[in-house]
Amino acid sequence: EVQLVQSGAEVKKPGESLRISCKGSGYSFTTYWISWVRQMPGKGLEWMGRVDPSDSYSNYSPSFQGHVTISADKSISTAYLQWSSLKASDTAMYYCARRKYSSSPNDVFDIWGQGTMVTVSS
Amino acid sequence: QSALTQPASVSGSPGQSITISCTGTSSDVGGYNYVSWYQQHPGKAPKLMIYDVSNRPSGVSNRFSGSKSGYTASLTISGLQAEDEADYYCSSYTTTSTPIVFGPGTKVTVL
């Protein structure tokens, strides 16, 4: 079965660092880009950025550039989203998602992780 | 603030058809046939329902269909069922600062 399995919920304090993970299985992990999508409580979906697991090249939405780092370790089929200094406004559900196409400009997400809830509170 | 526009809510009775619109610009919806639709039930991850305007992934009911005219894409759900009650998000390829943009979402209520 093709799936993305994310790490569990996190509760952190402002200023703390955090890395959450997304492990792919059932397919060739290096063939498909992985994106991260934020969903704040009661709000819509926001694309944060993506990584090419084959070479760890990443790019970001300007809204998230400089605040998060997206990476991948192809040896263990895992993508990561990390923060060096969390803010209360980072409280949200974070989804990883597999890009369906490897050769199209269109980001279609055919497989999604179950989501990781991150709560940042003092 | 999303670059795409969707109605906040759409409702219908079981068996009816409803249509959700997604309006953009020439930089996204109007310029490319790269619109997707996602269904999200409460507490669940989004699920791909339509891609490239009108293509349905395997396993998605043929009650779901997509189309586009000008700057507006549409998702139609025919034979509305209770299980269709969810939030629906459109997305589009865009030539602005990000490669993809999501709409704000539409809550579908089955009366």
Short mmCIF file of C-alpha atoms in Angstrom, two decimals:
data_model
loop_
_atom_site.label_atom_id
_atom_site.label_comp_id
_atom_site.label_asym_id
_atom_site.label_seq_id
_atom_site.Cartn_x
_atom_site.Cartn_y
_atom_site.Cartn_z
CA GLU A 1 0.00 0.00 0.00
CA VAL A 2 1.27 3.43 -0.94
CA GLN A 3 1.24 5.63 2.14
CA LEU A 4 2.79 8.51 4.00
CA VAL A 5 2.97 8.14 7.76
CA GLN A 6 3.68 11.21 9.85
CA SER A 7 5.12 11.55 13.32
CA GLY A 8 2.85 12.16 16.29
CA ALA A 9 1.39 15.30 17.81
CA GLU A 10 3.74 17.76 19.47
CA VAL A 11 3.31 20.32 22.24
CA LYS A 12 6.08 22.90 22.44
CA LYS A 13 6.87 26.26 23.99
CA PRO A 14 7.60 29.43 22.02
CA GLY A 15 11.24 29.60 21.02
CA GLU A 16 11.76 25.86 21.04
CA SER A 17 12.89 23.88 18.02
CA LEU A 18 11.01 21.03 16.39
CA ARG A 19 11.31 18.54 13.56
CA ILE A 20 8.38 16.47 12.34
CA SER A 21 8.63 13.63 9.88
CA CYS A 22 6.82 11.97 7.02
CA LYS A 23 7.81 8.43 6.01
CA GLY A 24 6.87 7.10 2.60
CA SER A 25 6.31 3.44 1.83
CA GLY A 26 4.97 1.28 -0.95
CA TYR A 27 6.57 3.29 -3.74
CA SER A 28 9.89 4.64 -4.95
CA PHE A 29 10.41 7.52 -2.51
CA THR A 30 12.93 9.34 -4.68
CA THR A 31 10.58 9.55 -7.69
CA TYR A 32 7.99 11.91 -6.22
CA TRP A 33 8.38 15.31 -4.60
CA ILE A 34 6.94 15.78 -1.11
CA SER A 35 5.15 18.98 -0.13
CA TRP A 36 4.14 20.27 3.28
CA VAL A 37 0.75 21.92 3.77
CA ARG A 38 -0.35 23.90 6.81
CA GLN A 39 -3.89 24.05 8.12
CA MET A 40 -4.43 26.41 11.01
CA PRO A 41 -7.36 25.65 13.33
CA GLY A 42 -10.63 26.14 11.48
CA LYS A 43 -8.84 27.47 8.39
CA GLY A 44 -7.93 26.38 4.88
CA LEU A 45 -4.93 24.74 3.27
CA GLU A 46 -1.67 26.63 2.70
CA TRP A 47 1.23 25.28 0.65
CA MET A 48 4.48 25.74 2.55
CA GLY A 49 7.12 24.23 0.32
CA ARG A 50 8.41 21.00 -1.16
CA VAL A 51 11.45 18.80 -1.43
CA ASP A 52 12.80 16.54 -4.14
CA PRO A 53 13.86 13.44 -2.18
CA SER A 54 16.29 12.39 -4.90
CA ASP A 55 18.65 15.30 -4.21
CA SER A 56 17.04 17.16 -1.28
CA TYR A 57 16.47 20.28 -3.38
CA SER A 58 13.72 22.33 -1.75
CA ASN A 59 11.74 25.45 -2.47
CA TYR A 60 9.37 27.46 -0.35
CA SER A 61 6.38 29.73 -0.35
CA PRO A 62 7.53 33.30 0.44
CA SER A 63 5.17 33.15 3.42
CA PHE A 64 7.28 30.40 5.01
CA GLN A 65 10.74 31.02 3.56
CA GLY A 66 13.27 31.54 6.32
CA HIS A 67 10.98 30.28 9.07
CA VAL A 68 10.94 26.57 8.26
CA THR A 69 13.32 24.08 6.67
CA ILE A 70 12.16 21.20 4.50
CA SER A 71 14.51 18.30 3.92
CA ALA A 72 14.59 14.61 3.10
CA ASP A 73 16.66 11.53 3.85
CA LYS A 74 16.23 9.16 0.96
CA SER A 75 18.06 6.36 2.77
CA ILE A 76 15.09 6.03 5.13
CA SER A 77 12.37 7.37 2.78
CA THR A 78 11.57 10.22 5.12
CA ALA A 79 10.86 13.90 4.63
CA TYR A 80 11.10 16.49 7.38
CA LEU A 81 9.68 19.86 8.32
CA GLN A 82 11.58 21.72 10.98
CA TRP A 83 11.55 24.95 12.94
CA SER A 84 14.45 26.47 14.87
CA SER A 85 12.29 28.83 16.91
CA LEU A 86 8.57 28.15 17.18
CA LYS A 87 5.94 30.83 17.61
CA ALA A 88 2.43 30.53 18.96
CA SER A 89 1.19 31.28 15.46
CA ASP A 90 2.78 28.00 14.26
CA THR A 91 0.00 26.12 16.05
CA ALA A 92 -1.61 24.12 13.27
CA MET A 93 -2.06 20.75 11.63
CA TYR A 94 0.72 19.98 9.17
CA TYR A 95 0.27 17.56 6.31
CA CYS A 96 2.83 16.06 4.00
CA ALA A 97 1.62 15.15 0.54
CA ARG A 98 3.07 13.32 -2.45
CA ARG A 99 3.19 15.11 -5.78
CA LYS A 100 1.46 12.87 -8.31
CA TYR A 101 3.55 13.89 -11.31
CA SER A 102 7.28 13.99 -11.67
CA SER A 103 7.16 15.69 -15.08
CA SER A 104 4.46 18.33 -14.99
CA PRO A 105 4.36 21.87 -13.59
CA ASN A 106 1.13 20.94 -11.82
CA ASP A 107 1.32 20.08 -8.12
CA VAL A 108 -1.34 17.41 -7.74
CA PHE A 109 -1.26 15.69 -4.35
CA ASP A 110 -2.45 12.11 -4.68
CA ILE A 111 -1.25 10.71 -1.35
CA TRP A 112 -1.48 12.58 1.95
CA GLY A 113 -0.10 11.84 5.39
CA GLN A 114 -2.51 11.65 8.30
CA GLY A 115 -1.33 15.01 9.64
CA THR A 116 0.75 16.12 12.62
CA MET A 117 -0.79 18.55 15.07
CA VAL A 118 1.71 21.05 16.45
CA THR A 119 0.67 23.12 19.46
CA VAL A 120 2.88 25.99 20.58
CA SER A 121 1.92 27.48 23.92
CA SER A 122 3.67 28.93 26.91
CA GLN B 1 -5.93 35.79 1.67
CA SER B 2 -6.36 33.23 -1.10
CA ALA B 3 -5.82 34.19 -4.73
CA LEU B 4 -8.73 31.89 -5.64
CA THR B 5 -12.37 32.52 -4.77
CA GLN B 6 -14.85 29.87 -3.64
CA PRO B 7 -18.29 30.19 -2.07
CA ALA B 8 -18.13 29.69 1.68
CA SER B 9 -20.93 27.16 1.64
CA VAL B 10 -23.15 25.18 -0.70
CA SER B 11 -26.01 22.93 0.32
CA GLY B 12 -28.33 20.45 -1.31
CA SER B 13 -30.74 17.65 -0.58
CA PRO B 14 -29.88 13.99 -1.05
CA GLY B 15 -30.06 13.03 -4.70
CA GLN B 16 -29.65 16.57 -5.97
CA SER B 17 -26.70 17.99 -7.87
CA ILE B 18 -24.59 20.85 -6.59
CA THR B 19 -21.78 22.84 -8.15
CA ILE B 20 -18.88 24.55 -6.41
CA SER B 21 -17.06 27.31 -8.26
CA CYS B 22 -13.41 28.32 -8.06
CA THR B 23 -12.52 31.63 -9.68
CA GLY B 24 -9.02 32.83 -10.38
CA THR B 25 -7.07 34.89 -12.86
CA SER B 26 -5.06 34.49 -16.02
CA SER B 27 -2.05 33.60 -13.84
CA ASP B 28 -3.72 30.49 -12.49
CA VAL B 29 -7.15 29.00 -13.27
CA GLY B 30 -7.69 30.96 -16.47
CA GLY B 31 -4.28 30.32 -17.91
CA TYR B 32 -3.81 26.59 -17.45
CA ASN B 33 -5.77 23.36 -17.26
CA TYR B 34 -4.14 22.59 -13.93
CA VAL B 35 -7.00 22.76 -11.43
CA SER B 36 -7.46 20.12 -8.74
CA TRP B 37 -10.17 19.51 -6.17
CA TYR B 38 -9.77 18.01 -2.69
CA GLN B 39 -12.36 16.72 -0.25
CA GLN B 40 -11.71 16.99 3.47
CA HIS B 41 -13.90 15.46 6.14
CA PRO B 42 -13.57 16.84 9.69
CA GLY B 43 -10.42 15.62 11.38
CA LYS B 44 -9.20 13.86 8.25
CA ALA B 45 -6.55 14.51 5.66
CA PRO B 46 -7.58 15.96 2.30
CA LYS B 47 -8.37 13.52 -0.50
CA LEU B 48 -7.78 14.16 -4.21
CA MET B 49 -11.08 14.11 -6.11
CA ILE B 50 -10.30 15.77 -9.46
CA TYR B 51 -7.06 16.80 -11.16
CA ASP B 52 -6.17 18.61 -14.37
CA VAL B 53 -9.66 20.18 -14.39
CA SER B 54 -11.67 17.07 -15.13
CA ASN B 55 -9.68 13.90 -14.47
CA ARG B 56 -10.85 11.57 -11.73
CA PRO B 57 -8.35 9.38 -9.86
CA SER B 58 -9.16 5.70 -9.72
CA GLY B 59 -11.49 4.93 -6.85
CA VAL B 60 -13.26 8.29 -6.88
CA SER B 61 -16.96 8.07 -7.57
CA ASN B 62 -18.13 9.17 -11.01
CA ARG B 63 -20.68 11.36 -9.22
CA PHE B 64 -17.83 13.85 -8.99
CA SER B 65 -16.95 15.79 -12.13
CA GLY B 66 -14.89 18.85 -12.97
CA SER B 67 -14.98 21.49 -15.66
CA LYS B 68 -13.61 24.92 -16.48
CA SER B 69 -14.78 27.97 -18.38
CA GLY B 70 -12.59 31.02 -18.62
CA TYR B 71 -11.32 31.98 -15.20
CA THR B 72 -13.73 29.72 -13.29
CA ALA B 73 -13.39 26.02 -12.57
CA SER B 74 -16.27 23.99 -11.18
CA LEU B 75 -16.77 20.80 -9.23
CA THR B 76 -20.15 19.15 -9.63
CA ILE B 77 -21.42 16.50 -7.28
CA SER B 78 -24.39 14.64 -8.67
CA GLY B 79 -26.71 12.36 -6.72
CA LEU B 80 -25.69 14.06 -3.49
CA GLN B 81 -25.19 11.67 -0.57
CA ALA B 82 -24.78 12.21 3.16
CA GLU B 83 -21.14 11.10 2.93
CA ASP B 84 -20.41 13.99 0.57
CA GLU B 85 -20.79 16.45 3.43
CA ALA B 86 -17.28 17.87 3.79
CA ASP B 87 -15.07 20.80 2.94
CA TYR B 88 -13.90 21.08 -0.65
CA TYR B 89 -10.80 22.93 -1.76
CA CYS B 90 -9.74 23.83 -5.26
CA SER B 91 -6.10 24.36 -6.14
CA SER B 92 -4.36 25.63 -9.22
CA TYR B 93 -0.94 25.90 -10.74
CA THR B 94 0.09 29.53 -10.67
CA THR B 95 2.83 31.68 -12.12
CA THR B 96 2.91 33.96 -9.10
CA SER B 97 5.26 33.57 -6.13
CA THR B 98 4.33 29.97 -5.41
CA PRO B 99 3.81 27.02 -7.80
CA ILE B 100 0.40 26.23 -6.34
CA VAL B 101 -2.41 28.10 -4.69
CA PHE B 102 -5.41 26.75 -2.76
CA GLY B 103 -8.86 28.24 -2.63
CA PRO B 104 -10.35 29.13 0.78
CA GLY B 105 -12.61 26.09 0.78
CA THR B 106 -16.34 25.44 0.48
CA LYS B 107 -18.40 23.68 3.12
CA VAL B 108 -20.90 21.32 1.54
CA THR B 109 -23.95 20.53 3.64
CA VAL B 110 -26.39 17.76 2.80
CA LEU B 111 -29.78 18.85 4.03
#
